[in-house]
Short mmCIF file of C-alpha atoms in Angstrom, two decimals:
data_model
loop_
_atom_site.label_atom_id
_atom_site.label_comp_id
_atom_site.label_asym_id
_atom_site.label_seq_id
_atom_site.Cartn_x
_atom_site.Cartn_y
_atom_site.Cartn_z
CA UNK A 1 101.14 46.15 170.98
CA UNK A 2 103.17 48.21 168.51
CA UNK A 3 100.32 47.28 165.28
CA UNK A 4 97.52 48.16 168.05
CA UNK A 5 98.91 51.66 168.81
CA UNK A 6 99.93 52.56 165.47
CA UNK A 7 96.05 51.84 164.39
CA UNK A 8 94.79 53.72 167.07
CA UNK A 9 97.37 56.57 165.50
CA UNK A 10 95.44 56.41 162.42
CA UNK A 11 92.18 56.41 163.74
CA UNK A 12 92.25 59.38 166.01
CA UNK A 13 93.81 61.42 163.09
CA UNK A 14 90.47 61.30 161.15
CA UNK A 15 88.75 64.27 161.08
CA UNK A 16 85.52 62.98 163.12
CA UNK A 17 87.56 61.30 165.61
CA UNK A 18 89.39 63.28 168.84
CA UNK A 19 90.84 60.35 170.53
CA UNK A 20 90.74 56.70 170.72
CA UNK A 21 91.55 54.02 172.86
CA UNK A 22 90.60 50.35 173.07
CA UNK A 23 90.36 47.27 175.45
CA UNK A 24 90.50 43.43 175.46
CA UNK A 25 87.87 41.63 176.12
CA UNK A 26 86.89 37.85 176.79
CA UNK A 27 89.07 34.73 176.96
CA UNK A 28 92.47 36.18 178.47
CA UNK A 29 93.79 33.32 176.14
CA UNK A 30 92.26 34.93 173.29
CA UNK A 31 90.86 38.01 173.44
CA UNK A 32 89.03 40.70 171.46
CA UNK A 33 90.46 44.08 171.07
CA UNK A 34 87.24 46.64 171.33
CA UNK A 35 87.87 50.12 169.68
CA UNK A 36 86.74 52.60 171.96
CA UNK A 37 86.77 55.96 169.69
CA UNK A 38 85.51 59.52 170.91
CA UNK A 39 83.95 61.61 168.61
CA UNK A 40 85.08 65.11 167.51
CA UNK A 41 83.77 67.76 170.13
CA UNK A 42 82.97 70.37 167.27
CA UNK A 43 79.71 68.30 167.30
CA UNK A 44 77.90 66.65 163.75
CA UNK A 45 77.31 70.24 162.62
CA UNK A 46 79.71 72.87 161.30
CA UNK A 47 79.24 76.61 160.37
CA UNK A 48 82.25 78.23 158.52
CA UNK A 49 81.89 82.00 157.99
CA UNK A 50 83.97 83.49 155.11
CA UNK A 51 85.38 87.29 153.76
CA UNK A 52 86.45 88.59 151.05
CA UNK A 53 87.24 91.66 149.65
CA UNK A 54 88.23 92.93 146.22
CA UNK A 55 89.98 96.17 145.04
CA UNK A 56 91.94 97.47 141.33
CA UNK A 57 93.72 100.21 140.62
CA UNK A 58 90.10 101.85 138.49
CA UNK A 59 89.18 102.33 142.58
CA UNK A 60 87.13 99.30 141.99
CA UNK A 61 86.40 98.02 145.94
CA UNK A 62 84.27 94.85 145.78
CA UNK A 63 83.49 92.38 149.25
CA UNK A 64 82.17 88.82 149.71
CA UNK A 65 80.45 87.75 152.58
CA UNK A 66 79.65 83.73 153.10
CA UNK A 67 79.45 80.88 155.16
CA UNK A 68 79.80 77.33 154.69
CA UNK A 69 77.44 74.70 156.59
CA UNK A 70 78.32 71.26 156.77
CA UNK A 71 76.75 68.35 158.83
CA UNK A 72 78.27 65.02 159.29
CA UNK A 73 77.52 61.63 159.71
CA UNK A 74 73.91 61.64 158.78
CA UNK A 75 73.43 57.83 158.25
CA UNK A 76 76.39 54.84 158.98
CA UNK A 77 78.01 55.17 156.05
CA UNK A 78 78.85 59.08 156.93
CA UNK A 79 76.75 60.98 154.27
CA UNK A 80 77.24 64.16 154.37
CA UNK A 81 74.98 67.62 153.86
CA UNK A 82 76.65 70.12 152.10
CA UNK A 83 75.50 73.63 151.88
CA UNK A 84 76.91 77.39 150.73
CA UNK A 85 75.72 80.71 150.49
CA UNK A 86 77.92 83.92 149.56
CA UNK A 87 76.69 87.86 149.30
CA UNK A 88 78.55 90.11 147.23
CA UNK A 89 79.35 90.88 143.68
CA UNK A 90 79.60 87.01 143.36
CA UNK A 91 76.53 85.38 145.27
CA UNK A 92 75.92 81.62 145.48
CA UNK A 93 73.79 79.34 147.05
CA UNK A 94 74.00 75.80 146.92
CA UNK A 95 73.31 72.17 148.57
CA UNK A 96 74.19 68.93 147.75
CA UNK A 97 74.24 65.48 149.38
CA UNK A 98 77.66 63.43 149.72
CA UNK A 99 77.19 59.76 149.41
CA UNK A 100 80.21 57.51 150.05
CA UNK A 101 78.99 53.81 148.61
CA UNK A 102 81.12 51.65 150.94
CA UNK A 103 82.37 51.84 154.47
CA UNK A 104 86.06 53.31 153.78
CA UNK A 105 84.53 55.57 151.94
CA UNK A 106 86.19 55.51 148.65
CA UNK A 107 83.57 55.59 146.14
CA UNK A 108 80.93 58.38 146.88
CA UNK A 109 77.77 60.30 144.90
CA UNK A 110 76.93 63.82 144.88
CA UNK A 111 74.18 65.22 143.75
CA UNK A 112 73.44 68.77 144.04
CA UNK A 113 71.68 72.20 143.25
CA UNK A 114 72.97 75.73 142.95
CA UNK A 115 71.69 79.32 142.34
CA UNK A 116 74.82 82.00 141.43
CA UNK A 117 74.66 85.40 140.13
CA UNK A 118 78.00 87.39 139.36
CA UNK A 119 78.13 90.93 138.15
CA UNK A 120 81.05 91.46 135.78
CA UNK A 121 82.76 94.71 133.85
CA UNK A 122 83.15 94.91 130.18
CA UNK A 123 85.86 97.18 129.45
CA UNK A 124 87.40 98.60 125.44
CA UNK A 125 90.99 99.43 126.71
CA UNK A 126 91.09 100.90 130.39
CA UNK A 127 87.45 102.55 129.99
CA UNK A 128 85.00 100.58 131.79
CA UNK A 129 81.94 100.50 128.80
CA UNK A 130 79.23 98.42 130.78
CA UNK A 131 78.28 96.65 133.98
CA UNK A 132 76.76 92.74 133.13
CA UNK A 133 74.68 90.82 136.19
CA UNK A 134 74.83 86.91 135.06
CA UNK A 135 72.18 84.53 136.69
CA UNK A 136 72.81 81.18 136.54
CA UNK A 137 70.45 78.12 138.11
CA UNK A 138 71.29 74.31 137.42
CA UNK A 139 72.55 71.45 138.88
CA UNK A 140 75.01 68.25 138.79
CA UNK A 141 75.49 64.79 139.89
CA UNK A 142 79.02 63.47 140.61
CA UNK A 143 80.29 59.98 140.52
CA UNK A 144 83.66 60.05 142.93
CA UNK A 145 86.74 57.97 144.14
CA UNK A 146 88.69 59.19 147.09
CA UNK A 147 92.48 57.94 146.02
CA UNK A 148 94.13 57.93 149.23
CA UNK A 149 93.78 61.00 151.90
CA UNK A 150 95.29 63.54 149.55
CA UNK A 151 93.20 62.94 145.26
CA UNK A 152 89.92 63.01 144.64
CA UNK A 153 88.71 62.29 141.29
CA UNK A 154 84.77 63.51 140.08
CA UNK A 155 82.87 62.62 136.64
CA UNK A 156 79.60 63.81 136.47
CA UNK A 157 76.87 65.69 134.66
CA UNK A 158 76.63 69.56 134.41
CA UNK A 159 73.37 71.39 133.73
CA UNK A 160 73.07 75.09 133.48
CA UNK A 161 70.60 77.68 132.61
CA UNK A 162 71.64 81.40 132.30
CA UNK A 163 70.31 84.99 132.00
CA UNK A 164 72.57 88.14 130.87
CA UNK A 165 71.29 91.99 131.94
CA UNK A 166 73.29 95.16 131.09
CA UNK A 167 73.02 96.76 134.52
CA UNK A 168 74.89 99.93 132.85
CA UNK A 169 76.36 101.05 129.76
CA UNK A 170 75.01 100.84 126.20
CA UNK A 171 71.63 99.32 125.96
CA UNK A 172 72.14 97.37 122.73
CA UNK A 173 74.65 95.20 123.99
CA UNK A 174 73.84 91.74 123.43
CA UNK A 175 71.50 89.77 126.47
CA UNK A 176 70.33 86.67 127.23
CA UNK A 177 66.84 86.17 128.39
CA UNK A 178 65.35 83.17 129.53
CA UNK A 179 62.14 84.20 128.48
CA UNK A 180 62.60 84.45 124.91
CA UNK A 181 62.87 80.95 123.38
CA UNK A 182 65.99 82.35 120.61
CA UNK A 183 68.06 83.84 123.58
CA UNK A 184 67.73 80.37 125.75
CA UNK A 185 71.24 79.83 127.31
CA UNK A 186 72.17 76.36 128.22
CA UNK A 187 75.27 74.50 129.40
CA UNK A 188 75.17 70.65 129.37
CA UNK A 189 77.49 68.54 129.46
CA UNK A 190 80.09 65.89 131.07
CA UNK A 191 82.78 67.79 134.00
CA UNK A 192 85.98 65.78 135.14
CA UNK A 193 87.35 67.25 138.01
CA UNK A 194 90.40 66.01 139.70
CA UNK A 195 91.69 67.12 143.03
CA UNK A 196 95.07 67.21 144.92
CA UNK A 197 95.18 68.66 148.39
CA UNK A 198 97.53 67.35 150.83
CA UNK A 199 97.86 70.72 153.18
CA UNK A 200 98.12 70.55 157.07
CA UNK A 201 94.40 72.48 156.89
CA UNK A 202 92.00 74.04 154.29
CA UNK A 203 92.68 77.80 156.11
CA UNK A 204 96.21 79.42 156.89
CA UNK A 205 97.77 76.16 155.96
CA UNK A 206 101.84 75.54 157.30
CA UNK A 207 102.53 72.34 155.21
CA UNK A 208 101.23 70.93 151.55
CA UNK A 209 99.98 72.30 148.34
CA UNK A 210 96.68 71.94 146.38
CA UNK A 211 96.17 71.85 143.03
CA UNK A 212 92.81 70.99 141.13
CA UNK A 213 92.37 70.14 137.36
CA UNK A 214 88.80 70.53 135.72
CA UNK A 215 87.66 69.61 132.07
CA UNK A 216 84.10 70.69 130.82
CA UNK A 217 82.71 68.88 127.59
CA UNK A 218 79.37 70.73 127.10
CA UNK A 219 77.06 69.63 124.02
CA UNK A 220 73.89 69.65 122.49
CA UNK A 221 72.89 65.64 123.17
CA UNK A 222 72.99 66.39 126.96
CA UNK A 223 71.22 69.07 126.31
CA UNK A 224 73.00 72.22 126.04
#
């Protein structure tokens, strides 16, 4: 009775699961213990709405408005569809597809596309020269193992095309346009990503720490 409750313990605390509790059926003698989870009432779909606001002591006052939509479960092995979009002086707006390979979900594939412009200062000293807007459009594929409930470890393939504008400032600085075979910008390459998170909860977290570790080898044979 002990085992049984303690796996029951770790089954409700997945994320997917609210409660669970379980019966025995057939032979008295002999019988078979039935799981009898109930499924997280936030439902299969999941909208996360996000702020963010920016200020420096040049009066800069920058904000960052996004939201985060996530739904779960979308065939038995719990794939997941993954998708981002953010408004500000950093916009994004991505999707991907996450793939776990086996039932406990410790290998997994990710594929996924992204759009992202970012508008960035160029300053000589404390004067502000020039205003940049990068685009960048590309995408990845991730190969994954989920060590444990806390690491994560990614290798995949990067692939990035991007597009420099001076917005303000000196029109001779230098610019990247896609149009213009010489000024083609491309990132290609193999990214290692490895991920520690062991807090209570991703927001306003009480208990844990987080840490994440990423290496980027970009080069011409994949096509940078």
């Amino acid at each position: 009775i002990d085992g049984i409750s303690a796996d029951a313990m770790r089954i409700s605390a997945l994320q997917n699961i609210d409660t669970v509790s379980y019966r025995l059926e057939g032979d008295p003698a002999n019988p078979t213990l039935v799981w009898l989870p109930v499924e997280s009432s936030v439902g299969p779909n999941v909208v996360r709405p996000s702020l963010g606001v920016y200020g420096s002591q040049s009066s800069d006052f920058k904000f960052l408005l996004g939201a985060q939509f996530v739904r779960y479960w979308m065939n038995d092995l719990g794939a997941q569809w993954r998708n981002n979009v953010q408004f500000g002086y950093d916009s994004l707006l991505s999707t991907s597809w996450y793939q776990p390979l086996d039932v406990a979900q410790r290998f997994f594939v990710e594929p996924g596309l992204f759009g992202n412009r970012t508008i960035e200062d160029v300053y000589v000293d404390t004067e502000r020269v020039a205003e940049y807007r990068f685009s960048d459009v590309g995408g990845r594929i991730d190969l994954g193992l989920n060590a444990g409930a806390d690491a994560q470890l990614r290798v995949g393939y990067f692939n990035t095309r991007r597009r420099a504008d001076v917005l303000t400032g000196i029109q001779n600085l230098p610019t990247v346009d896609q149009r213009i075979p010489d000024l083609d910008a491309r990132d290609a390459g193999v990214l290692v990503n490895l991920l520690y998170d062991s807090r209570d909860t991703p927001t306003y977290a009480l208990e844990g720490a987080a840490a994440q570790l990423q290496y980027f080898q970009s080069s011409e044979a994949a096509g940078a």
